[in-house]
Amino acid sequence: MYKKILVAIDISAEGDQVLGAAQELVQMHRADATVIHVTDNPRTFYPSVYGEIAGYDFTFDEQTFRNSLLERLAKLSEPYGFDKDSVAVEFGGITEQVVAKAADINADLIVLGSHGRHGIQLLLGSTANGVLHHARCDVLAVRIKDT
Amino acid sequence: MYKKILVAIDISAEGDQVLGAAQELVQMHRADATVIHVTDNPRTFYPSVYGEIAGYDFTFDEQTFRNSLLERLAKLSEPYGFDKDSVAVEFGGITEQVVAKAADINADLIVLGSHGRHGIQLLLGSTANGVLHHARCDVLAVRIKDT
């Protein structure tokens, strides 16, 4: 039914739950898949987080940062059958980047994690809401189990 | 992967789109399914809508109203492989009723329709949001195509 699935994950234990569900779906639908991780543009947080250590005149190497994230993402995704050529890291707002990537690869399904309405989880839940509203394709919210 | 699917639909042309997607999923997962339609409690709107015609002392027969909705829902669902014993009509708030039914039948997936962020569609989209936040299981939002 679905031919191209975009899996949006955090690099965390919760990412594992989403990847596990996505793996089953991808196999069942014999779909192609891309795994995406979105994070804030490092230029906006790097100086304030690392400035004191690295010096404010530190020249931030975006490509090195992206590569290290890609490596972590590939390592996390590989046990679930997603090879390193199917992972992507984007910088910016989560909703915008996920929706843009879905359009870019012509995804017919976006899979992401969803939380309940409690504390920090509300914030995370708003990602699912935003994607739900703006995506032009189906969206599956995988319920993250509290660990 | 999914064993028990709750399909929440409007009785409308859009319901057809959700039922079509749900049918494929149910077959693929060899799942049991329940189709639910939720509407306002007729006691709250019936007098104002039908009072002038039927008289305000008209004794509203909730069971007759429910049965007529069940009949329409069964007729709409049957071409998609959902038989009349698998449809349900509930009165009340959509989010609350869908989430309660999902818990009741121990659903592991809720399938519903989703709209974009435009006009009346925003209102409808909020149903998907509400269910997403309160459900204890996965939620698949099927993108309703503008017709």
Coordinates of N, CA and C in Angstrom, one line a residue, chain A:
Chain A
M1 N 0.8 -1.2 0.0 CA 0.0 0.0 0.0 C 0.9 1.3 0.0
Y2 N 1.9 1.3 0.9 CA 2.8 2.5 0.9 C 4.0 2.1 0.2
K3 N 4.5 3.0 -0.7 CA 5.7 2.7 -1.5 C 6.9 3.4 -1.0
K4 N 6.8 4.6 -0.3 CA 7.9 5.3 0.1 C 7.6 5.9 1.5
I5 N 8.3 5.5 2.5 CA 8.1 5.8 3.8 C 9.2 6.7 4.4
L6 N 8.8 7.8 5.0 CA 9.8 8.6 5.7 C 9.7 8.4 7.2
V7 N 10.8 8.0 7.8 CA 10.8 7.7 9.3 C 11.5 8.8 10.0
A8 N 10.8 9.6 10.8 CA 11.4 10.7 11.5 C 11.7 10.3 12.9
I9 N 13.0 10.4 13.4 CA 13.3 9.9 14.7 C 14.2 10.9 15.5
D10 N 14.1 10.8 16.8 CA 15.1 11.3 17.7 C 16.2 10.3 17.8
I11 N 17.4 10.9 18.0 CA 18.5 9.9 18.3 C 18.5 9.7 19.8
S12 N 17.7 8.6 20.2 CA 17.5 8.3 21.6 C 16.9 7.0 21.7
A13 N 16.6 6.5 22.9 CA 16.0 5.2 23.1 C 14.6 5.2 22.5
E14 N 14.0 6.4 22.4 CA 12.6 6.5 21.8 C 12.7 6.2 20.3
G15 N 13.9 6.7 19.7 CA 14.1 6.4 18.3 C 14.0 4.9 18.0
D16 N 14.5 4.1 18.9 CA 14.5 2.7 18.7 C 13.0 2.2 18.6
Q17 N 12.1 2.7 19.4 CA 10.7 2.3 19.3 C 10.1 2.6 18.0
V18 N 10.4 3.8 17.5 CA 9.9 4.2 16.2 C 10.5 3.4 15.0
L19 N 11.8 3.1 15.1 CA 12.5 2.3 14.1 C 11.9 0.9 14.1
G20 N 11.7 0.3 15.3 CA 11.1 -1.0 15.3 C 9.8 -1.1 14.6
A21 N 8.9 -0.2 14.9 CA 7.6 -0.2 14.2 C 7.7 0.1 12.7
A22 N 8.6 1.0 12.4 CA 8.8 1.3 11.0 C 9.4 0.1 10.2
Q23 N 10.3 -0.6 10.8 CA 10.9 -1.8 10.1 C 9.8 -2.8 9.7
E24 N 8.9 -3.0 10.6 CA 7.8 -4.0 10.3 C 7.0 -3.5 9.1
L25 N 6.6 -2.2 9.2 CA 5.8 -1.6 8.1 C 6.5 -1.6 6.8
V26 N 7.8 -1.3 6.8 CA 8.6 -1.2 5.5 C 8.6 -2.6 4.9
Q27 N 8.8 -3.6 5.7 CA 8.9 -5.0 5.2 C 7.5 -5.4 4.7
M28 N 6.5 -5.1 5.5 CA 5.1 -5.5 5.1 C 4.6 -4.9 3.8
H29 N 5.0 -3.6 3.6 CA 4.6 -2.9 2.4 C 5.6 -3.0 1.3
R30 N 6.7 -3.6 1.6 CA 7.9 -3.7 0.6 C 8.2 -2.3 0.1
A31 N 8.3 -1.4 1.0 CA 8.5 0.0 0.7 C 9.9 0.4 0.7
D32 N 10.2 1.5 0.0 CA 11.5 2.2 0.2 C 11.4 3.1 1.5
A33 N 12.5 3.3 2.1 CA 12.4 4.1 3.3 C 13.6 5.0 3.5
T34 N 13.4 6.2 4.0 CA 14.4 7.1 4.4 C 14.2 7.4 5.9
V35 N 15.3 7.4 6.7 CA 15.2 7.8 8.1 C 15.9 9.2 8.2
I36 N 15.1 10.1 8.9 CA 15.6 11.4 9.0 C 15.6 11.8 10.5
H37 N 16.7 12.6 10.8 CA 16.8 13.2 12.1 C 17.0 14.7 11.9
V38 N 16.2 15.5 12.6 CA 16.2 16.9 12.4 C 16.7 17.5 13.7
T39 N 17.6 18.5 13.6 CA 18.1 19.2 14.8 C 18.3 20.6 14.5
D40 N 18.3 21.5 15.5 CA 18.5 22.9 15.3 C 19.7 23.1 14.5
N41 N 19.7 24.2 13.7 CA 20.9 24.6 12.9 C 22.0 24.8 13.9
P42 N 23.1 24.1 13.8 CA 24.2 24.2 14.8 C 24.7 25.6 14.9
R43 N 24.6 26.4 13.9 CA 25.1 27.8 13.9 C 24.4 28.6 15.0
T44 N 23.1 28.2 15.3 CA 22.4 29.0 16.2 C 22.6 28.6 17.7
F45 N 23.1 27.4 18.0 CA 23.3 27.0 19.4 C 24.7 26.7 19.7
Y46 N 25.5 26.4 18.7 CA 26.9 26.0 18.9 C 27.7 27.0 19.7
P47 N 27.7 28.3 19.4 CA 28.5 29.3 20.1 C 28.1 29.3 21.6
S48 N 26.8 29.3 21.9 CA 26.4 29.5 23.3 C 26.6 28.2 24.1
V49 N 26.6 27.1 23.4 CA 26.8 25.8 24.2 C 28.3 25.5 24.3
Y50 N 29.0 25.7 23.2 CA 30.4 25.3 23.2 C 31.4 26.5 23.2
G51 N 30.9 27.7 23.1 CA 31.7 28.8 23.0 C 32.8 28.9 24.1
E52 N 32.4 28.7 25.3 CA 33.3 28.9 26.4 C 34.4 27.9 26.4
I53 N 34.1 26.7 25.9 CA 35.1 25.7 25.8 C 36.0 25.9 24.5
A54 N 35.3 26.0 23.4 CA 36.0 26.1 22.1 C 36.5 27.5 21.8
G55 N 36.0 28.5 22.5 CA 36.4 29.8 22.1 C 35.3 30.4 21.1
Y56 N 34.9 31.6 21.3 CA 33.9 32.2 20.5 C 34.3 32.4 19.1
D57 N 35.6 32.4 18.9 CA 36.1 32.6 17.5 C 36.3 31.2 16.8
F58 N 35.9 30.2 17.5 CA 36.0 28.8 16.9 C 35.2 28.8 15.6
T59 N 35.8 28.3 14.6 CA 35.2 28.2 13.3 C 34.4 26.8 13.3
F60 N 33.1 26.9 13.3 CA 32.3 25.7 13.3 C 32.3 25.0 12.0
D61 N 32.5 23.8 12.0 CA 32.5 23.0 10.8 C 31.2 22.2 10.7
E62 N 30.3 22.8 9.9 CA 29.0 22.2 9.8 C 29.0 20.8 9.3
Q63 N 29.9 20.6 8.3 CA 30.0 19.3 7.6 C 30.4 18.2 8.6
T64 N 31.4 18.6 9.5 CA 31.9 17.6 10.4 C 30.8 17.2 11.4
F65 N 30.0 18.3 11.9 CA 28.9 18.0 12.8 C 27.9 17.2 12.1
R66 N 27.5 17.5 10.9 CA 26.5 16.7 10.2 C 27.0 15.2 10.0
N67 N 28.2 15.1 9.7 CA 28.8 13.7 9.5 C 28.7 12.9 10.8
S68 N 29.0 13.6 11.9 CA 29.0 12.8 13.2 C 27.6 12.4 13.5
L69 N 26.6 13.3 13.2 CA 25.2 12.9 13.4 C 24.8 11.8 12.5
L70 N 25.2 11.9 11.2 CA 24.9 10.8 10.3 C 25.4 9.5 10.7
E71 N 26.6 9.5 11.3 CA 27.2 8.3 11.7 C 26.4 7.6 12.9
R72 N 26.0 8.5 13.8 CA 25.2 8.0 14.9 C 23.8 7.5 14.5
L73 N 23.2 8.2 13.5 CA 21.9 7.8 13.0 C 22.0 6.5 12.3
A74 N 23.1 6.4 11.5 CA 23.3 5.1 10.7 C 23.4 3.9 11.7
K75 N 24.2 4.2 12.7 CA 24.5 3.1 13.7 C 23.2 2.7 14.4
L76 N 22.3 3.7 14.7 CA 21.1 3.4 15.4 C 20.1 2.7 14.5
S77 N 20.1 3.0 13.2 CA 19.1 2.5 12.3 C 19.5 1.2 11.7
E78 N 20.8 0.9 11.6 CA 21.2 -0.3 10.9 C 20.6 -1.6 11.4
P79 N 20.5 -1.8 12.8 CA 19.9 -3.0 13.3 C 18.5 -3.2 12.8
Y80 N 17.8 -2.2 12.4 CA 16.4 -2.3 11.9 C 16.3 -2.4 10.4
G81 N 17.5 -2.6 9.8 CA 17.4 -2.9 8.3 C 17.5 -1.6 7.5
F82 N 17.8 -0.5 8.1 CA 18.0 0.7 7.3 C 19.5 1.0 7.1
D83 N 19.9 0.9 5.8 CA 21.4 1.0 5.6 C 21.8 2.5 5.6
K84 N 23.1 2.7 5.6 CA 23.6 4.1 5.8 C 23.3 5.1 4.7
D85 N 22.9 4.5 3.5 CA 22.5 5.4 2.4 C 21.1 5.8 2.5
S86 N 20.4 5.3 3.5 CA 19.0 5.7 3.6 C 18.7 6.6 4.8
V87 N 19.8 7.1 5.4 CA 19.6 8.1 6.5 C 20.0 9.5 6.1
A88 N 19.3 10.4 6.8 CA 19.5 11.8 6.4 C 19.5 12.7 7.7
V89 N 20.3 13.7 7.8 CA 20.2 14.7 8.9 C 19.9 16.1 8.3
E90 N 19.0 16.7 8.8 CA 18.7 18.1 8.4 C 18.7 19.1 9.5
F91 N 19.0 20.3 9.3 CA 19.1 21.3 10.3 C 17.9 22.3 10.1
G92 N 17.2 22.6 11.2 CA 16.1 23.6 11.1 C 14.9 23.1 12.0
G93 N 13.7 23.7 11.7 CA 12.5 23.3 12.4 C 12.1 21.9 12.0
I94 N 11.7 21.1 13.0 CA 11.3 19.7 12.8 C 10.2 19.6 11.8
T95 N 9.1 20.3 12.0 CA 7.9 20.2 11.2 C 8.3 20.5 9.7
E96 N 8.9 21.7 9.6 CA 9.3 22.2 8.2 C 10.2 21.2 7.5
Q97 N 11.2 20.7 8.2 CA 12.2 19.8 7.6 C 11.6 18.5 7.3
V98 N 10.8 17.9 8.1 CA 10.2 16.6 7.9 C 9.2 16.7 6.7
V99 N 8.4 17.8 6.7 CA 7.4 17.9 5.6 C 8.1 18.2 4.3
A100 N 9.2 18.9 4.3 CA 10.0 19.2 3.1 C 10.6 17.9 2.5
K101 N 11.2 17.2 3.5 CA 11.8 15.9 3.0 C 10.8 14.9 2.5
A102 N 9.7 14.9 3.1 CA 8.6 14.0 2.6 C 8.2 14.4 1.2
A103 N 8.1 15.7 0.9 CA 7.7 16.1 -0.4 C 8.9 15.8 -1.4
D104 N 10.1 16.0 -0.9 CA 11.3 15.8 -1.7 C 11.4 14.4 -2.2
I105 N 11.2 13.4 -1.3 CA 11.4 12.0 -1.7 C 10.0 11.4 -2.2
N106 N 9.0 12.2 -2.2 CA 7.7 11.8 -2.7 C 7.1 10.7 -1.7
A107 N 7.3 10.9 -0.4 CA 6.8 9.9 0.5 C 5.3 9.8 0.5
D108 N 4.7 8.6 0.7 CA 3.3 8.5 0.9 C 2.9 8.2 2.3
L109 N 3.9 8.1 3.2 CA 3.6 7.9 4.6 C 4.8 8.4 5.4
I110 N 4.5 9.2 6.4 CA 5.5 9.6 7.4 C 5.2 8.9 8.7
V111 N 6.3 8.3 9.3 CA 6.2 7.6 10.6 C 7.0 8.4 11.6
L112 N 6.3 8.7 12.7 CA 7.1 9.4 13.8 C 6.5 9.0 15.1
G113 N 7.2 9.4 16.2 CA 6.8 9.1 17.5 C 5.9 10.1 18.1
S114 N 5.0 9.6 19.0 CA 4.1 10.5 19.6 C 4.0 10.3 21.1
H115 N 3.8 11.3 21.9 CA 3.8 11.3 23.3 C 2.5 11.7 23.9
G116 N 2.3 11.5 25.1 CA 1.0 12.0 25.8 C 1.1 13.4 26.1
R117 N 0.1 13.9 26.8 CA -0.1 15.3 27.1 C 0.5 15.6 28.5
H118 N 1.8 15.4 28.7 CA 2.3 15.6 30.0 C 3.7 16.2 29.9
G119 N 3.9 17.4 30.5 CA 5.2 18.0 30.6 C 5.9 18.1 29.3
I120 N 7.1 17.7 29.3 CA 8.0 17.8 28.1 C 7.4 17.0 26.9
Q121 N 6.6 16.0 27.3 CA 6.0 15.2 26.2 C 5.0 16.0 25.4
L122 N 4.4 17.0 26.0 CA 3.5 17.9 25.2 C 4.2 18.6 24.1
L123 N 5.4 19.0 24.5 CA 6.2 19.7 23.5 C 6.6 18.8 22.3
L124 N 7.0 17.6 22.7 CA 7.3 16.6 21.6 C 6.1 16.2 20.8
G125 N 5.0 16.1 21.5 CA 3.7 15.8 20.8 C 3.3 16.9 19.8
S126 N 3.8 18.1 20.0 CA 3.4 19.1 19.1 C 4.1 18.9 17.7
T127 N 5.2 18.2 17.7 CA 5.8 17.9 16.4 C 4.9 17.0 15.6
A128 N 4.3 16.0 16.2 CA 3.4 15.2 15.5 C 2.2 16.0 15.0
N129 N 1.7 16.9 15.8 CA 0.6 17.8 15.4 C 1.0 18.6 14.2
G130 N 2.2 19.2 14.2 CA 2.6 20.1 13.2 C 2.8 19.3 11.9
V131 N 3.4 18.2 11.9 CA 3.5 17.3 10.7 C 2.2 16.9 10.2
L132 N 1.3 16.5 11.1 CA 0.0 16.1 10.7 C -0.7 17.2 9.9
H133 N -0.6 18.4 10.4 CA -1.3 19.5 9.7 C -0.7 19.9 8.4
H134 N 0.6 19.8 8.2 CA 1.3 20.3 7.1 C 1.6 19.3 6.0
A135 N 1.7 18.0 6.4 CA 2.1 17.0 5.4 C 1.0 16.8 4.4
R136 N 1.5 16.4 3.2 CA 0.5 16.2 2.1 C 0.3 14.7 2.0
C137 N 0.7 13.9 2.9 CA 0.6 12.4 2.8 C 0.0 11.9 4.2
D138 N -0.1 10.6 4.3 CA -0.6 10.0 5.5 C 0.5 10.1 6.6
V139 N 0.1 10.1 7.8 CA 1.0 10.2 8.9 C 0.7 9.1 10.0
L140 N 1.6 8.3 10.3 CA 1.4 7.3 11.4 C 2.2 7.8 12.6
A141 N 1.5 8.0 13.7 CA 2.1 8.4 15.0 C 2.2 7.1 15.8
V142 N 3.5 6.7 16.1 CA 3.8 5.5 16.9 C 3.8 5.9 18.4
R143 N 3.0 5.3 19.2 CA 2.9 5.7 20.6 C 4.2 5.3 21.3
I144 N 4.9 6.2 21.8 CA 6.1 6.0 22.6 C 5.7 5.4 24.0
K145 N 6.2 4.3 24.3 CA 5.9 3.7 25.6 C 6.9 4.3 26.6
D146 N 6.3 4.7 27.8 CA 7.2 5.2 28.8 C 8.1 4.1 29.3
T147 N 9.4 4.5 29.4 CA 10.4 3.5 29.9 C 10.9 3.9 31.2

